[in-house]
Structure formats: structure tokens, C-alpha cells
CSV table of C-alpha atoms and ligand atoms in Angstrom, one decimal:
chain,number,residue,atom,x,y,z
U,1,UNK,CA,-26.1,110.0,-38.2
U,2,UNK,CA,-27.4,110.3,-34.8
U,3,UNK,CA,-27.0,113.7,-32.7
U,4,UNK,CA,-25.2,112.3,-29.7
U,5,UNK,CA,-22.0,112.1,-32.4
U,6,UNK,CA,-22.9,115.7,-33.7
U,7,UNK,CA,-23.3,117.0,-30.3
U,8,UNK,CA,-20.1,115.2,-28.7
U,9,UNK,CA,-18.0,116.6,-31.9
U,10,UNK,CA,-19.1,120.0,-32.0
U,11,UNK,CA,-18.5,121.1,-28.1
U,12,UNK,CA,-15.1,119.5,-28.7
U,13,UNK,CA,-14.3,121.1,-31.1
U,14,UNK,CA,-13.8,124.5,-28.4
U,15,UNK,CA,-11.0,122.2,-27.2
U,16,UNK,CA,-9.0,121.9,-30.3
U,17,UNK,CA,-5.3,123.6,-30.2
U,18,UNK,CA,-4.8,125.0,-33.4
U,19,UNK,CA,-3.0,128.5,-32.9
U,20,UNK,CA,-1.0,128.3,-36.1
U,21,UNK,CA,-4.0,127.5,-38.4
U,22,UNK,CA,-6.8,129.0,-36.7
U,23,UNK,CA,-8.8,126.2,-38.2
U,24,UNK,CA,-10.3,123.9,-35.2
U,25,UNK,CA,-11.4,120.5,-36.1
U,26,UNK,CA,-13.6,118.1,-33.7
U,27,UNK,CA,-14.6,114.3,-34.1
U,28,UNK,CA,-16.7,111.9,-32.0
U,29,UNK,CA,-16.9,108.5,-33.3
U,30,UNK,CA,-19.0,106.1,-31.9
U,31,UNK,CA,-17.2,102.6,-31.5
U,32,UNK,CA,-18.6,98.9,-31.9
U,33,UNK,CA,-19.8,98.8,-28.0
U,34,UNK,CA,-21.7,102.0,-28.7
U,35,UNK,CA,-18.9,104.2,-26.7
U,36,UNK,CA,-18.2,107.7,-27.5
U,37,UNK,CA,-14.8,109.0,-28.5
U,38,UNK,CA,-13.5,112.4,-29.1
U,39,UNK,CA,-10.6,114.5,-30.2
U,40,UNK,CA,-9.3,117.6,-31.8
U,41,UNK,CA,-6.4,119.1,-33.7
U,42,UNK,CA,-3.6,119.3,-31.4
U,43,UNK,CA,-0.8,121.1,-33.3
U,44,UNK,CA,2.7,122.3,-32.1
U,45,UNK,CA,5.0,125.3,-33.1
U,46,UNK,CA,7.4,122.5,-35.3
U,47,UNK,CA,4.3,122.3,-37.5
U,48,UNK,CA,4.9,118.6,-39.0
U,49,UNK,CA,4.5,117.5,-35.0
U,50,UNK,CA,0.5,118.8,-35.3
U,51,UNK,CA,-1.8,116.0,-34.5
U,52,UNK,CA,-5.6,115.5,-36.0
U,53,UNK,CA,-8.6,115.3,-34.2
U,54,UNK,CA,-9.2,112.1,-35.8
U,55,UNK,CA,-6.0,110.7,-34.6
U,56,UNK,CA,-6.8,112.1,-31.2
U,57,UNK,CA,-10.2,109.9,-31.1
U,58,UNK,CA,-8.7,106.9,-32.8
U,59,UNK,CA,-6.0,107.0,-29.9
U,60,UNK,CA,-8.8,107.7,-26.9
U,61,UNK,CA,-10.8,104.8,-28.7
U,62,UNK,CA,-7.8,102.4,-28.3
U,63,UNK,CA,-6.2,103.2,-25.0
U,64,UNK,CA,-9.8,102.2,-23.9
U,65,UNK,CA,-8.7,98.5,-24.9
U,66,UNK,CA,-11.3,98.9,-28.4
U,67,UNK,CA,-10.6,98.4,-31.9
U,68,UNK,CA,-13.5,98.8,-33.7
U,69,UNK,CA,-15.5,101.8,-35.2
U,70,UNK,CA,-19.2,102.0,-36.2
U,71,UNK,CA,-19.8,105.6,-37.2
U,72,UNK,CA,-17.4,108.6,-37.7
U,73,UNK,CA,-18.4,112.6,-37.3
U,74,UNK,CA,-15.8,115.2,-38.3
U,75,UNK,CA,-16.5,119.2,-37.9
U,76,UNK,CA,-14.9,122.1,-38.6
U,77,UNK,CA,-15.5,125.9,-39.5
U,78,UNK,CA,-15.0,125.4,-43.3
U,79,UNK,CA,-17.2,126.3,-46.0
U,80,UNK,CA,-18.0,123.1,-47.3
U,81,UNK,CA,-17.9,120.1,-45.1
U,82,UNK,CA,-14.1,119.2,-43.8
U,83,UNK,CA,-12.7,115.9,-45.6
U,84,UNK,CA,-10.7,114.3,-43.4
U,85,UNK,CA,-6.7,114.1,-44.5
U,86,UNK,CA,-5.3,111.3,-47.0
U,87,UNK,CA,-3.3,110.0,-43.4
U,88,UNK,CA,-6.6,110.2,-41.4
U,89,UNK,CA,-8.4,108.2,-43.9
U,90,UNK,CA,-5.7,105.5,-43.5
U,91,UNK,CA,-5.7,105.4,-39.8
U,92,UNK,CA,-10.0,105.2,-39.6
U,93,UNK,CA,-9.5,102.5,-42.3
U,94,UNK,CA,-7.1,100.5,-40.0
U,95,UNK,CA,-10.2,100.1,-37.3
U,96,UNK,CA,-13.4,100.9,-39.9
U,97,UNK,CA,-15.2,98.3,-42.1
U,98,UNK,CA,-15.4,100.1,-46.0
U,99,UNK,CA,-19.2,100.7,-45.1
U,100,UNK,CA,-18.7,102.5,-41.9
U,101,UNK,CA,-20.3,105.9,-42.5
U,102,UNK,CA,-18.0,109.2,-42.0
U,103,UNK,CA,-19.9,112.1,-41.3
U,104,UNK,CA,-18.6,115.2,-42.7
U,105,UNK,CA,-19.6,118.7,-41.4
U,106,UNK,CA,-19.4,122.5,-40.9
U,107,UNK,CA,-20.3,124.5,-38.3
U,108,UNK,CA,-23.2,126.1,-40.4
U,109,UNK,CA,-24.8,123.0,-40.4
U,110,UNK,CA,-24.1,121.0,-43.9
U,111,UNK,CA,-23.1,117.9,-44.0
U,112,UNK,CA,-21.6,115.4,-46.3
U,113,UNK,CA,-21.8,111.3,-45.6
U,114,UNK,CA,-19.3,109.1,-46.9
U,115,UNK,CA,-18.3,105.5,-46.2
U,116,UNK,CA,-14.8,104.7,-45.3
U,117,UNK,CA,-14.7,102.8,-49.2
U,118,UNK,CA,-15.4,106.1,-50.7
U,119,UNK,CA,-12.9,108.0,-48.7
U,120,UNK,CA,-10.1,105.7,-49.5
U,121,UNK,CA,-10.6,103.6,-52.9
U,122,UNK,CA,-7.9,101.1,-53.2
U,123,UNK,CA,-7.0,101.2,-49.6
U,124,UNK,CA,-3.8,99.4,-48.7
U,125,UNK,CA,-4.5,96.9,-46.0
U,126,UNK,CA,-3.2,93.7,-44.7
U,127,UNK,CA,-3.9,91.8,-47.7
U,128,UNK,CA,-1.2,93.2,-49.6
U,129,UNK,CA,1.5,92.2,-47.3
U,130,UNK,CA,0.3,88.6,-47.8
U,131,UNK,CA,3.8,87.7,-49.3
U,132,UNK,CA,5.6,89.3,-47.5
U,133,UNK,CA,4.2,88.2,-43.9
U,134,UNK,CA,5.0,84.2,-45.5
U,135,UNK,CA,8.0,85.2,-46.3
U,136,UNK,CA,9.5,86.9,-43.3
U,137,UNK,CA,7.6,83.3,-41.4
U,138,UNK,CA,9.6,81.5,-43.2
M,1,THU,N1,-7.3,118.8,-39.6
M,1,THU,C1,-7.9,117.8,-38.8
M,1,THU,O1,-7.6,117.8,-37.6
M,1,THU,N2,-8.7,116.9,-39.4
M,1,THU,C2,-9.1,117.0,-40.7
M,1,THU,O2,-9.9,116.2,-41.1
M,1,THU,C3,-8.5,118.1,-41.6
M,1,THU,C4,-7.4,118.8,-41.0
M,1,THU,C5,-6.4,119.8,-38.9
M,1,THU,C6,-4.9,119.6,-39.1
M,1,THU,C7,-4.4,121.0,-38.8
M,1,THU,O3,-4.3,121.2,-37.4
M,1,THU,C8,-5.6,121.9,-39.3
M,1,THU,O4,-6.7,121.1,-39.4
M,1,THU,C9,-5.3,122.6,-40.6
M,1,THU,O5,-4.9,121.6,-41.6
């Protein structure tokens, strides 16, 4: 993990919006052209309409007109280092290879690396709508 990620997440993180929780979450993630995205927990007083900083990056990542991620850094103020949410492992999955590394960390300074397989064994992906795609091509 290089510290331009760590750096880029971590002064994000002062940006995330999470009144309700208290808990602020930051990500950088580095895409395939070497770019840097970040984002942060944005969440909202209808609590299901809360947003998370991964989704925040994924979105700044692709409204930049790229699709694919090399290298993934989460942080938050947690005890152990923050995994990301069942959905959030979904939507990195939709733009990471399985061997993309995920960085997860805490403010104190641990950290925990996982690839993208690891975070989501038995990911559903395109594959499995094989069938289904045929079918509705007639
Ligand atoms: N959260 C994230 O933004 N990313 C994670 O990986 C874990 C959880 C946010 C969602 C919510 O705003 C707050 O942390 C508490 O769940």
C-alpha cells in the first residue's frame, strides 16, 4: 500500500457527514490510470438514504469516464480496522479484479489487507446471468 492512498484517505476523512453515527469513514482508491479518488460517508436524517465513502469514490472514479480500480484504502476511527459493508464489497467488486488489494485501516494506525476475493467469496457477477442475458436476446 503506498502512502499517497493513506494520505488522500485520511484528510478526507474530516470531510465525511456522519452526524447521526459519529463514525467518519474516508477512502482513496487509486484507479487503473494511476488517478486518485476519494469519498466519505455522506448520511441523511432518513437514515436508509446515508451513502458510504466507498460509494462516494466509486461514483467520483466513474463520473471521471474510468472503470477500473487498482488498489482500495478504507479508514475510520474504529478499534480494529473498518471492513467495508456487504453492499460496498459488491459495488468495488463491480470495477475490482478478485486480486485487487483493499486496504483496511484505523486511525491509530493498524491496518488489515485483503483482496477483493477475500472480501466477497462467491461473488455474484455477470457470469451468472449467462442464461438469462441469452434468453431475454432471444
Ligand atoms: N460506513 C462506510 O462509509 N464505509 C464502511 O466501510 C463502513 C460503514 C459508514 C456508513 C455509516 O455512515 C457509518 O459508517 C456507520 O455505519
Amino acid at each position: 500500500m503506498s502512502d499517497d492512498l493513506r494520505d488522500a484517505a485520511t484528510r478526507i476523512r474530516a470531510n465525511a457527514y456522519a452526524p447521526y453515527s459519529g463514525f467518519q469513514v474516508g477512502v482513496a482508491l487509486r484507479s487503473e490510470s494511476g488517478r486518485i479518488f476519494t469519498g466519505v460517508n455522506v448520511e441523511n436524517v432518513a437514515y436508509p438514504e446515508g451513502t458510504c465513502a466507498e460509494a462516494g469514490a466509486i461514483a467520483a472514479m466513474c463520473a471521471a469516464g474510468e472503470r477500473r480500480i487498482a488498489e482500495v484504502f478504507v479508514i475510520a476511527d474504529s478499534p480494529e480496522p473498518v471492513p467495508c459493508c456487504g453492499g460496498c464489497r459488491q459495488k468495488i467488486a463491480e470495477f475490482a479484479g478478485p486480486d485487487v488489494a483493499v486496504t483496511l485501516a484505523t486511525t491509530d494506525g493498524k491496518t488489515l489487507v485483503m483482496s477483493v476475493a477475500q472480501l466477497l467469496p462467491g461473488a455474484f457477477g455477470p457470469d451468472h446471468m449467462a442464461r438469462a442475458t441469452a434468453a431475454a436476446q432471444g
